[in-house]
Structures are given as structure tokens and as C-alpha cells.
Coordinates of C-alpha atoms in Angstrom, one line a residue:
M1 CA 124.2 100.2 79.1
G2 CA 126.3 101.7 76.3
D3 CA 126.1 105.3 77.7
Y4 CA 127.2 104.1 81.2
S5 CA 130.1 102.0 80.0
K6 CA 131.3 105.0 77.9
A7 CA 131.0 107.3 80.9
L8 CA 133.0 104.9 83.0
E9 CA 135.6 104.5 80.4
F10 CA 136.3 108.3 80.3
Y11 CA 136.0 108.8 84.0
E12 CA 138.5 106.0 84.6
K13 CA 140.9 107.4 82.1
S14 CA 140.7 110.8 83.9
L15 CA 141.2 109.0 87.2
E16 CA 144.4 107.2 86.0
I17 CA 146.0 110.5 84.9
R18 CA 145.1 112.2 88.2
K19 CA 146.4 109.3 90.3
K20 CA 149.8 109.7 88.6
A21 CA 149.9 113.5 88.5
L22 CA 148.4 114.5 91.9
P23 CA 149.0 113.7 95.6
S24 CA 146.7 111.0 97.0
N25 CA 144.6 113.4 99.0
H26 CA 144.0 116.0 96.2
P27 CA 140.4 117.2 95.8
D28 CA 140.4 116.5 92.1
L29 CA 140.9 112.8 92.9
A30 CA 137.9 113.0 95.2
T31 CA 135.9 114.4 92.3
S32 CA 136.9 111.5 90.0
Y33 CA 135.9 109.0 92.6
C34 CA 132.6 110.8 93.0
K35 CA 131.8 110.8 89.3
I36 CA 132.6 107.0 89.0
G37 CA 130.4 106.4 92.1
L38 CA 127.5 108.3 90.4
V39 CA 127.7 106.1 87.3
Y40 CA 127.7 102.9 89.4
N41 CA 124.7 104.3 91.3
N42 CA 122.8 105.0 88.1
M43 CA 123.7 101.4 86.9
G44 CA 122.2 99.9 90.0
D45 CA 125.6 98.6 91.2
Y46 CA 125.2 100.0 94.7
S47 CA 128.2 98.1 96.3
K48 CA 130.5 99.6 93.7
A49 CA 128.9 103.0 94.0
L50 CA 129.5 102.9 97.8
E51 CA 133.1 101.8 97.3
F52 CA 133.9 104.9 95.1
Y53 CA 131.8 107.4 97.2
E54 CA 133.6 106.2 100.3
K55 CA 137.0 106.9 98.6
N56 CA 135.7 110.3 97.8
L57 CA 134.6 110.9 101.4
E58 CA 138.0 109.7 102.7
I59 CA 139.9 112.3 100.7
T60 CA 137.3 115.0 101.3
K61 CA 137.6 114.5 105.1
K62 CA 141.4 115.0 105.0
A63 CA 141.5 117.8 102.5
L64 CA 138.7 120.0 103.7
P65 CA 137.5 121.5 107.1
S66 CA 134.8 119.5 108.9
N67 CA 132.1 122.0 108.1
H68 CA 132.8 122.4 104.4
P69 CA 129.7 122.0 102.2
D70 CA 131.6 119.5 99.9
L71 CA 131.8 117.2 102.8
A72 CA 128.1 117.5 103.3
T73 CA 127.7 116.5 99.6
S74 CA 129.9 113.4 100.1
Y75 CA 127.7 112.3 103.1
S76 CA 124.6 113.0 101.0
N77 CA 125.8 110.8 98.1
I78 CA 126.4 107.9 100.4
G79 CA 123.0 108.4 102.0
G80 CA 121.4 108.3 98.5
V81 CA 123.0 104.9 97.8
Y82 CA 121.8 103.4 101.1
K83 CA 118.3 104.7 100.2
N84 CA 118.5 102.9 96.9
M85 CA 119.7 99.8 98.7
G86 CA 116.6 100.0 101.0
D87 CA 118.8 100.5 104.1
Y88 CA 116.8 103.5 105.4
S89 CA 118.4 103.8 108.8
K90 CA 121.8 104.1 107.2
A91 CA 120.4 106.5 104.6
L92 CA 119.0 108.7 107.4
E93 CA 122.4 108.5 109.3
F94 CA 124.3 109.9 106.3
Y95 CA 121.7 112.4 105.2
E96 CA 121.6 113.8 108.8
K97 CA 125.4 114.1 108.9
S98 CA 125.2 116.0 105.7
H99 CA 122.3 118.2 107.0
K100 CA 124.3 119.2 110.2
I101 CA 127.1 120.5 108.1
Y102 CA 124.8 122.5 105.9
E103 CA 123.1 124.0 109.0
K104 CA 126.4 125.2 110.3
A105 CA 128.0 126.3 107.0
L106 CA 125.1 127.9 105.1
P107 CA 122.5 130.6 105.7
S108 CA 119.1 129.3 106.8
N109 CA 117.4 130.0 103.5
H110 CA 120.1 128.4 101.3
P111 CA 118.8 126.1 98.5
S112 CA 121.2 123.3 99.5
L113 CA 119.5 123.1 102.9
A114 CA 116.2 122.8 101.1
T115 CA 117.6 119.8 99.1
S116 CA 118.8 118.3 102.3
Y117 CA 115.4 118.5 103.9
N118 CA 114.0 117.0 100.7
N119 CA 116.4 114.0 100.8
I120 CA 115.4 113.2 104.4
G121 CA 111.7 113.6 103.5
G122 CA 112.3 111.1 100.7
V123 CA 113.6 108.4 103.1
Y124 CA 110.7 108.9 105.5
N125 CA 108.3 108.6 102.5
N126 CA 109.9 105.2 101.5
M127 CA 109.7 104.1 105.2
G128 CA 105.9 104.8 105.1
D129 CA 106.2 107.6 107.7
Y130 CA 104.1 110.0 105.7
S131 CA 103.7 112.7 108.5
K132 CA 107.5 112.9 108.9
A133 CA 107.9 113.0 105.1
L134 CA 105.5 115.9 104.9
E135 CA 107.2 117.7 107.7
F136 CA 110.6 117.6 105.9
Y137 CA 109.2 118.3 102.4
E138 CA 107.3 121.3 103.7
K139 CA 110.5 122.6 105.3
S140 CA 112.2 122.3 102.0
L141 CA 109.3 124.0 100.2
E142 CA 109.4 126.9 102.8
I143 CA 113.1 127.6 102.0
R144 CA 112.6 127.4 98.3
K145 CA 109.6 129.8 98.4
K146 CA 111.9 132.4 100.1
A147 CA 115.1 131.7 98.2
L148 CA 113.9 131.1 94.6
P149 CA 111.7 132.9 92.0
S150 CA 108.1 131.7 91.9
N151 CA 108.6 129.8 88.6
H152 CA 111.9 128.0 89.6
P153 CA 111.9 124.2 88.7
D154 CA 113.1 123.3 92.3
L155 CA 109.8 124.7 93.6
A156 CA 108.0 122.5 91.2
T157 CA 110.0 119.5 92.6
S158 CA 108.8 120.4 96.1
Y159 CA 105.2 120.5 95.1
N160 CA 105.7 117.3 93.2
N161 CA 107.2 115.5 96.3
I162 CA 104.4 116.7 98.6
G163 CA 101.9 115.5 95.9
L164 CA 103.6 112.1 96.0
V165 CA 103.2 111.8 99.8
Y166 CA 99.5 112.7 99.6
N167 CA 99.2 110.1 96.8
N168 CA 100.7 107.4 99.0
M169 CA 98.4 108.5 101.8
G170 CA 95.4 107.9 99.5
D171 CA 94.4 111.7 99.7
Y172 CA 94.1 111.9 95.9
S173 CA 92.4 115.3 95.7
K174 CA 95.4 116.8 97.7
A175 CA 97.8 114.9 95.5
V176 CA 96.3 116.3 92.4
E177 CA 96.3 119.9 93.9
F178 CA 100.1 119.7 94.5
Y179 CA 100.8 118.0 91.2
D180 CA 98.8 120.7 89.4
K181 CA 101.0 123.4 91.1
D182 CA 104.1 121.5 89.9
L183 CA 102.7 121.3 86.4
E184 CA 101.8 125.0 86.4
I185 CA 105.4 126.0 87.2
T186 CA 106.9 123.5 84.9
K187 CA 104.8 124.7 82.0
K188 CA 106.0 128.3 82.5
A189 CA 109.6 127.5 83.3
L190 CA 110.5 125.0 80.7
P191 CA 110.0 124.4 76.9
S192 CA 106.9 122.4 75.9
N193 CA 109.0 119.3 75.0
H194 CA 111.1 119.3 78.2
P195 CA 111.4 115.8 80.0
S196 CA 110.4 117.4 83.3
L197 CA 107.0 118.4 81.9
A198 CA 106.6 114.7 80.9
T199 CA 107.3 113.8 84.5
S200 CA 104.6 116.2 85.7
Y201 CA 102.0 114.6 83.3
N202 CA 103.2 111.2 84.4
N203 CA 102.6 111.8 88.1
I204 CA 99.1 113.2 87.5
G205 CA 98.4 110.0 85.5
Q206 CA 99.5 107.9 88.4
V207 CA 97.0 109.5 90.8
Y208 CA 94.2 109.0 88.3
N209 CA 95.3 105.3 87.9
N210 CA 95.2 104.9 91.8
M211 CA 91.7 106.5 91.7
G212 CA 90.6 103.9 89.2
D213 CA 90.0 106.6 86.5
Y214 CA 91.8 104.7 83.8
S215 CA 90.9 106.8 80.8
K216 CA 92.2 109.9 82.6
A217 CA 95.3 108.0 83.6
L218 CA 96.0 107.0 80.0
E219 CA 95.4 110.5 78.8
F220 CA 98.1 111.9 81.1
Y221 CA 100.5 109.0 80.6
E222 CA 100.2 109.4 76.8
K223 CA 100.9 113.2 77.1
S224 CA 104.0 112.3 79.0
L225 CA 105.0 109.7 76.4
E226 CA 104.4 112.1 73.5
I227 CA 106.9 114.6 75.0
K228 CA 109.5 111.9 75.8
E229 CA 109.3 110.4 72.2
K230 CA 110.1 113.9 70.8
A231 CA 112.7 114.9 73.4
L232 CA 114.7 111.7 74.1
P233 CA 116.5 109.0 72.1
S234 CA 114.6 105.9 71.4
N235 CA 116.5 103.8 74.0
H236 CA 116.2 106.3 76.9
L237 CA 115.1 104.9 80.3
E238 CA 112.4 107.5 80.7
L239 CA 110.7 106.1 77.6
A240 CA 110.8 102.7 79.2
T241 CA 109.2 104.1 82.3
S242 CA 106.3 105.6 80.2
Y243 CA 105.7 102.3 78.4
N244 CA 105.8 100.5 81.7
N245 CA 103.2 102.9 83.3
I246 CA 100.8 102.6 80.3
G247 CA 101.2 98.8 80.5
G248 CA 100.2 99.1 84.2
V249 CA 96.9 100.9 83.3
Y250 CA 96.0 98.3 80.7
S251 CA 96.8 95.6 83.2
D252 CA 94.4 97.2 85.7
M253 CA 91.8 97.5 83.0
G254 CA 92.1 93.8 82.3
D255 CA 93.4 94.3 78.8
Y256 CA 96.3 91.9 79.3
L257 CA 97.5 91.6 75.7
K258 CA 97.9 95.4 75.5
A259 CA 99.6 95.4 78.9
L260 CA 102.1 92.8 77.7
E261 CA 102.7 94.8 74.5
F262 CA 103.7 97.9 76.5
Y263 CA 105.6 96.0 79.2
E264 CA 107.6 94.3 76.5
K265 CA 108.4 97.6 74.8
S266 CA 109.6 98.9 78.2
H267 CA 111.6 95.7 78.8
Q268 CA 113.5 95.9 75.4
I269 CA 114.8 99.4 76.3
F270 CA 115.8 98.2 79.8
E271 CA 117.7 95.3 78.3
K272 CA 119.7 97.5 76.0
A273 CA 120.3 100.4 78.4
L274 CA 121.0 98.6 81.7
P275 CA 123.4 96.0 83.0
S276 CA 121.9 92.6 83.4
T277 CA 121.7 92.8 87.2
H278 CA 120.0 96.2 87.4
P279 CA 117.0 96.3 89.8
L280 CA 114.9 98.0 87.1
L281 CA 115.2 94.9 84.9
A282 CA 114.0 92.8 87.8
T283 CA 111.0 95.1 88.2
S284 CA 110.3 94.7 84.5
Y285 CA 110.4 90.9 84.6
N286 CA 108.1 91.1 87.7
N287 CA 105.5 93.3 85.8
I288 CA 105.4 90.8 82.9
G289 CA 105.1 87.9 85.4
Q290 CA 102.2 89.7 87.1
V291 CA 100.2 89.9 83.8
Y292 CA 100.7 86.2 83.2
N293 CA 99.5 85.6 86.7
Y294 CA 96.3 87.6 86.1
M295 CA 95.8 85.7 82.9
G296 CA 96.0 82.4 84.8
D297 CA 99.2 81.3 82.9
Y298 CA 101.0 80.4 86.1
S299 CA 104.0 78.6 84.6
K300 CA 104.9 81.7 82.5
A301 CA 104.3 83.9 85.5
L302 CA 106.6 81.8 87.7
E303 CA 109.3 82.0 84.9
F304 CA 109.3 85.8 84.9
Y305 CA 109.0 86.1 88.7
E306 CA 112.0 83.9 89.2
K307 CA 114.0 85.9 86.6
S308 CA 113.1 89.0 88.6
H309 CA 114.0 87.4 91.9
Q310 CA 117.4 86.2 90.7
I311 CA 118.4 89.8 89.8
F312 CA 117.1 91.2 93.1
E313 CA 119.2 88.6 95.0
K314 CA 122.3 89.6 93.1
A315 CA 121.8 93.3 93.1
L316 CA 120.4 94.1 96.5
P317 CA 121.2 93.4 100.2
S318 CA 119.3 90.4 101.6
N319 CA 116.9 92.6 103.6
H320 CA 115.9 95.0 100.8
P321 CA 112.1 95.8 100.6
S322 CA 112.1 94.9 96.9
L323 CA 113.2 91.3 97.7
A324 CA 110.2 91.2 100.1
T325 CA 107.9 92.3 97.3
S326 CA 109.4 89.6 95.1
Y327 CA 108.8 86.8 97.6
S328 CA 105.3 88.2 98.1
N329 CA 104.5 88.0 94.4
I330 CA 105.7 84.4 94.1
G331 CA 103.6 83.6 97.2
Q332 CA 100.5 85.1 95.6
L333 CA 101.2 83.0 92.5
Y334 CA 101.3 79.7 94.6
N335 CA 98.2 80.8 96.4
N336 CA 96.4 81.2 93.0
M337 CA 97.6 77.8 92.1
G338 CA 96.1 76.3 95.3
D339 CA 99.6 75.4 96.7
Y340 CA 98.9 77.0 100.0
S341 CA 101.9 75.6 102.0
T342 CA 104.3 77.0 99.4
A343 CA 102.4 80.3 99.3
L344 CA 102.7 80.6 103.1
E345 CA 106.5 79.9 102.9
F346 CA 107.0 82.8 100.4
Y347 CA 104.7 85.2 102.2
E348 CA 106.5 84.5 105.5
K349 CA 109.9 85.1 103.9
S350 CA 108.5 88.4 102.6
L351 CA 107.2 89.3 106.1
E352 CA 110.5 88.4 107.7
I353 CA 112.4 90.9 105.5
R354 CA 109.8 93.7 106.0
K355 CA 109.9 93.2 109.8
K356 CA 113.7 93.9 109.7
A357 CA 113.8 96.5 107.0
L358 CA 110.7 98.7 107.7
P359 CA 109.2 100.5 110.7
P360 CA 106.4 98.5 112.5
S361 CA 103.7 100.9 111.1
H362 CA 104.7 100.6 107.4
P363 CA 101.8 99.8 105.0
D364 CA 103.9 97.0 103.4
L365 CA 103.8 95.1 106.7
A366 CA 100.0 95.4 106.7
T367 CA 100.1 93.9 103.1
S368 CA 102.2 91.0 104.3
Y369 CA 99.8 90.2 107.2
S370 CA 96.8 90.5 104.8
N371 CA 98.4 88.2 102.3
I372 CA 99.0 85.5 104.9
G373 CA 95.4 86.0 106.1
Q374 CA 94.2 85.4 102.5
V375 CA 96.0 82.1 102.3
Y376 CA 94.4 80.9 105.6
N377 CA 91.1 82.2 104.3
D378 CA 91.5 80.1 101.1
M379 CA 92.5 77.1 103.2
G380 CA 89.3 77.5 105.2
D381 CA 91.1 78.3 108.4
Y382 CA 89.0 81.4 109.1
S383 CA 90.1 82.1 112.7
K384 CA 93.7 82.2 111.5
A385 CA 92.7 84.3 108.6
L386 CA 90.9 86.8 110.9
E387 CA 93.9 86.9 113.2
F388 CA 96.2 88.1 110.4
Y389 CA 93.6 90.4 108.8
E390 CA 93.3 92.1 112.3
K391 CA 97.1 92.5 112.5
S392 CA 97.0 94.1 109.0
H393 CA 94.1 96.4 109.9
K394 CA 95.7 97.7 113.1
I395 CA 98.8 98.8 111.1
K396 CA 96.6 100.5 108.5
E397 CA 94.7 102.4 111.1
K398 CA 97.9 103.9 112.4
A399 CA 99.6 104.4 109.0
V400 CA 97.0 105.9 106.8
P401 CA 94.1 108.4 107.2
S402 CA 90.7 107.1 108.0
N403 CA 89.4 107.5 104.5
H404 CA 92.3 105.6 102.8
P405 CA 91.2 103.0 100.3
N406 CA 93.5 100.4 101.9
L407 CA 91.3 100.6 105.0
A408 CA 88.3 99.7 102.8
G409 CA 90.4 96.7 101.6
S410 CA 90.7 95.5 105.2
H411 CA 86.9 95.6 105.7
L412 CA 86.4 93.7 102.4
S413 CA 88.8 91.0 103.6
F414 CA 86.8 90.7 106.9
A415 CA 83.6 90.5 104.8
V416 CA 84.8 87.7 102.6
C417 CA 86.0 85.7 105.7
Y418 CA 82.7 86.2 107.6
E419 CA 80.6 85.3 104.6
K420 CA 82.5 82.0 104.2
M421 CA 81.9 81.4 108.0
G422 CA 78.2 81.9 107.4
D423 CA 78.2 85.0 109.6
Y424 CA 76.3 87.2 107.1
T425 CA 75.3 89.9 109.6
T426 CA 79.0 90.6 110.4
A427 CA 79.9 90.3 106.7
L428 CA 77.3 92.9 105.8
K429 CA 78.6 95.2 108.6
A430 CA 82.1 95.0 107.2
L431 CA 80.9 95.6 103.6
K432 CA 79.1 98.7 104.8
N433 CA 82.2 100.0 106.5
A434 CA 84.2 99.5 103.3
Y435 CA 81.4 101.2 101.3
E436 CA 81.5 104.3 103.7
I437 CA 85.2 104.7 103.3
Q438 CA 85.0 104.4 99.5
Q439 CA 82.3 107.0 99.4
K440 CA 84.7 109.4 101.1
A441 CA 87.7 108.5 99.0
F442 CA 86.1 108.2 95.5
E443 CA 83.3 109.6 93.4
E444 CA 80.2 107.5 93.0
G445 CA 80.6 105.1 90.1
N446 CA 84.4 104.6 90.6
A447 CA 85.8 101.2 89.7
A448 CA 86.5 100.5 93.4
F449 CA 82.8 100.2 94.2
S450 CA 82.5 97.3 91.7
F451 CA 84.1 94.7 94.1
T452 CA 82.1 95.9 97.1
Y453 CA 78.8 95.6 95.2
S454 CA 79.8 92.2 94.0
R455 CA 80.5 91.0 97.6
L456 CA 77.2 92.5 98.7
G457 CA 75.5 90.6 96.0
R458 CA 77.1 87.3 97.2
V459 CA 76.1 87.9 100.8
Y460 CA 72.5 88.6 100.0
R461 CA 72.5 85.6 97.7
S462 CA 73.7 83.4 100.6
M463 CA 71.0 85.0 102.7
K464 CA 68.5 84.0 100.0
D465 CA 67.5 87.7 99.5
Y466 CA 67.7 87.3 95.7
S467 CA 66.1 90.6 94.7
K468 CA 68.8 92.5 96.7
S469 CA 71.5 90.2 95.5
L470 CA 70.5 90.9 91.9
D471 CA 70.3 94.6 92.5
Y472 CA 73.9 94.7 93.7
F473 CA 75.3 92.4 91.0
Q474 CA 73.6 94.8 88.4
K475 CA 75.2 97.8 90.1
C476 CA 78.5 96.0 89.8
L477 CA 77.8 95.3 86.1
A478 CA 76.9 99.0 85.5
I479 CA 80.2 100.2 86.9
D480 CA 82.2 97.6 85.0
K481 CA 80.5 98.7 81.8
K482 CA 81.6 102.3 82.4
T483 CA 85.2 101.5 83.6
L484 CA 86.4 98.3 81.9
P485 CA 86.9 97.1 78.3
E486 CA 84.0 95.0 77.1
N487 CA 85.9 91.7 77.2
H488 CA 87.4 92.2 80.7
P489 CA 87.5 88.9 82.7
D490 CA 85.5 90.5 85.5
F491 CA 82.4 90.6 83.2
G492 CA 82.6 86.8 83.1
I493 CA 82.4 86.6 86.9
T494 CA 79.5 89.2 87.1
Y495 CA 77.5 87.5 84.3
S496 CA 78.0 84.2 86.0
N497 CA 76.8 85.6 89.4
I498 CA 73.7 87.2 87.8
G499 CA 73.0 84.0 86.0
D500 CA 73.2 82.1 89.3
V501 CA 70.7 84.4 91.0
H502 CA 68.3 84.0 88.1
R503 CA 68.7 80.2 88.5
L504 CA 67.9 80.4 92.2
M505 CA 64.9 82.5 91.5
G506 CA 63.7 79.8 89.0
D507 CA 64.2 82.0 85.9
Y508 CA 66.2 79.4 84.0
E509 CA 66.0 81.0 80.6
K510 CA 67.6 84.2 82.0
A511 CA 70.1 82.1 83.9
I512 CA 71.2 80.4 80.8
T513 CA 71.5 83.7 78.9
F514 CA 73.8 85.2 81.5
H515 CA 75.9 82.0 81.9
R516 CA 76.3 81.9 78.1
K517 CA 77.5 85.5 78.2
A518 CA 80.0 84.6 80.9
L519 CA 81.3 81.7 78.9
N520 CA 81.6 83.8 75.8
I521 CA 84.1 86.0 77.6
Q522 CA 85.8 83.2 79.6
E523 CA 86.4 80.9 76.6
N524 CA 87.7 83.7 74.4
V525 CA 89.7 85.9 76.8
Q526 CA 92.7 84.9 78.8
C527 CA 91.4 84.6 82.4
N528 CA 91.7 82.3 85.4
P529 CA 90.6 78.9 84.2
L530 CA 88.9 78.2 87.6
E531 CA 86.4 80.9 86.9
C532 CA 85.4 79.2 83.7
A533 CA 85.0 75.9 85.6
T534 CA 82.6 77.7 88.0
T535 CA 80.5 78.9 85.1
Y536 CA 80.3 75.4 83.7
I537 CA 79.1 74.1 87.0
N538 CA 76.5 76.9 87.3
L539 CA 75.3 76.2 83.7
G540 CA 75.2 72.4 84.4
E541 CA 73.2 73.0 87.6
T542 CA 70.7 75.2 85.7
Y543 CA 70.1 72.5 83.0
R544 CA 69.9 69.8 85.8
Q545 CA 67.2 71.8 87.5
M546 CA 65.4 72.2 84.2
K547 CA 65.7 68.3 84.0
D548 CA 67.7 68.7 80.7
Y549 CA 70.2 66.1 81.8
T550 CA 71.9 65.6 78.4
T551 CA 72.8 69.3 78.1
A552 CA 73.8 69.4 81.8
L553 CA 76.4 66.6 81.1
T554 CA 77.8 68.4 78.1

């Protein structure tokens, strides 16, 4: 916060002098308004940023001809604020005004035209229209290839942006290909401790995290952090971003204490560097809340989710996609707590915003329908659950390529629902569909297969095919052992499942061994208390069947 307040102080001093010394439509006044708008934009105070950018535009319109490139810059700045506010139609409107001027005023291979295509591509990416995003990013790249030397940083930016779209589309090999091109240029063009090199490593880390290759993700995130720690002051926002990303990997790995450690490091920097209503602070509270949610500490989770939500409500317009995400997270928490009516209330608020703010094929809308389906599934209203899962699946089929992991997620949701309905044949078919997509999207042994194997184990257990069930649970266990830390809560679930199959097969000694392994994790690691309760039931049932009634009761 200190740097921004200092910047504002000096920009405002400059503005006061210029107001007294210059006529009201002087271009230097426009420059002052622009600089102040930029600071407010960086601070996350978007309404203030708009106020000053519009003052800049007002002067620029009067002072300059209608096809002047500076007027294009003014429109572009306003477009950028609307993009940050999540008002993508307004963002496109201003970016396109800017682009029309550039097209008239500049030669066809001018770098500013490339930047303009890039900005429009960024809006389409946020809207989830990935084919449009690629179209504009590729136009930008084409110009930069002609206009710039082969090792220019702006070329690296183009490769990076195209990599980002492929990452969002779930085409991770393509994403890595473009991120590697970005990294190659950045390494040649910039010194080894340049923050842009850190960004390149960070992006590659993100792809590996999405692929479930957590050790690779950590390797690249730590390379990124190492550069930032050398190149930047200790309270720089980029350092906070690195700590946040590393926290995210540990959270995905189930190492929640490590995740909290890094999220809190990140949060401390955000608190010092940003105003109390900045959206990044809200995101930070949200991440900490999410870890407490995973740990089953729902009151703590709610505390952090509500802090996050209060900031979003103050900082963002009422239909901003980040507010929808906030409602969704609170909904998920209530669902985990078994308060299904409140969960539905929050999920529906989230859906309402997404319907207004996003195009009908946006993946976030699919997520909303899927979440509502999950609540109905947990409530035992399977026909309603399937209705919402179907809505979600139809959007995903339009929005993402056929081998996207999110489509596998749809089939897994169908499988869980059909399994609970006792329709094991359809459940198996859905699981096989999920497995086929995962085989195309991931290498064998990827963490994503673990859940699929676990569900296959459950279905075969319900079908009383215990040898097949055991085989799949053991496959699940083998993947978890390769991809997760040894005390991950998922081991508790898998050991409990294996124990239960041994009980059903009449091998009570083995059943007890695995249930004890499950309890050893569940009693010593923060995890969902309901999972521990299930293991106690399974253990009690095993002792009851052994006719050891005293131990069953304990």
C-alpha cells in the first residue's frame, strides 16, 4: 500500500500544479489523470480508476483528432478497467473502439496493433471463448513475428498468452509447448534474475499442477520464487503470488499445514502492500478458507470465506464473476456441513451472477450446474441431480475439447449418481467414459486416475465382485503412493475401502489391519471428521462379524 499512496501523493501534487498553470483541455492534464487512474487500477479501486481514465478521455477527445493513437490508448485503458471489473461486454466495446483507431492510424504490422489484438484476446479468454481468444492472440503473434526481432520480450508474451489458452482448454502438451517457447526467448533476452523469467517458470509450474504432476509443479514454482526473492523487495506482490501458488500445490497434495504456511506468507505481503478492499486480499482469504474447508474445520473456513466475500462486495460490481466464485465456495462449505438448503441458496446466487456476466457456453456455468447437481445427489434426489449434471455436461461439450479433464469430471459425477441409484451398469459405463478421456489427457499413473479407480472399486464392491473391487482400490492406492505425501487424508479413505472389501470377503484380520491403517491417518491428520466416523463403523462391523462384541462397542 505504501508505494501506491506515495505514487498518488506525487501524481496529485503534479496535477494540482498543472490545473493552475494550464488550460483545462491541455494534454498534460490528461496525462496526469491517466497516471492517477493507473494507480487506482493497480490498487483494485476500479471505480476511482474509471473516474480518472474518463477525465483523461474527455480531454483527449477535445485536444486530439479522432484517429490519434493517444485516443486509442485512452479507450484501451478504460477497457482494461472493465475487464478487471468482470464487465467483459464493456471491456470489448472499449478495446474495439481503441482497435478501430489503431487500424486507421497505424501500419498493419505496428506493435500497438499487436497489443490491441492481445487485449481483445484476453477478454475472450476470460469469457471462456477459447477459440476466439486463440484467433486474436495468433493475430497478435503474427504481427510481432514480422515487426520484432526473434528474441523480443513481446514475442515471449504472445507465446505465453497462447499457452495460457491451451492450458485453460486442458490441452496441456500444447500449453507446455508454447510456454517453453516463451521461456526460451525470455532466457536469451533477459538477465537470469529478471522477474519475467520468474513468470515463465511460474506458468510452466501451473500446467504441471493442472496435470497433477505436483513435484514438477513445485520444481518450477520454486525456480520462480528463487528469482523473485533475489530480484524483488521482500514485500513485493509477485513474491506473494509465488507463495500463493506453492500453497496451492501443497493444498492439492493434501499437505494442509504446508499450504497454510505458504498462504499465510502470501497474505502477510498482501496486507502490507494493498488497500484493505483490494480483490487480491479477498482471493487470499478465500484460499485460506478453502484449506480449512478441506481440513473439515468448517467454522474457520466460513470465517475466511466471509472475509473474502465482504471485500468482493465492496470492491466489485454486483455481477462480477469473482463474487459468483465466492458464493460458490460458501455453498460448497454448507454442502460439506450437510446444510443442503443453504448450500443450494448460495449455489443459486452464484449461478444467477454467472448467467448475467458470462456467455452461455462458459465453463464456470457448467461448474455451477454441476455444484447444484452435487447437492441434489447428496440429498438423495438423483433425478434432480442428473438433470443438473446433464446441463453442466452439455456446456462442457461445447466449451472444451473432447479430451478435456472437465469432461471426465462430468462422467464421474454421472457414475456416482447412478451407483447410488443402484444402476451399476450405467455407472460402469460412465466410469469407462471418464477413464478413456483421462487416458487421452494424462499419462498412465497420473493422480487423476486415482479417483476413477476408487469409484470403480466402489461399484464392483456394490456388485459383490470383490476381487475386481480390491484390484481397483489397490490401483488407486498405488497411484496415491506415487503422487501424494504419506499422511494424505485420501490414504485413510482408500485403506478403509480396502479393509471393507476384505471384511466382505471374510478376511477379518486383513480388514482390521487396513481399518487400523486408515484410523492411524484419520486420527493424526486434519481431515473430514465424517470419514473417520465411516472407518469406525467399518471397524465396528468387522468386530461384530467376528463376534467380538466388546471391541465392536469400543
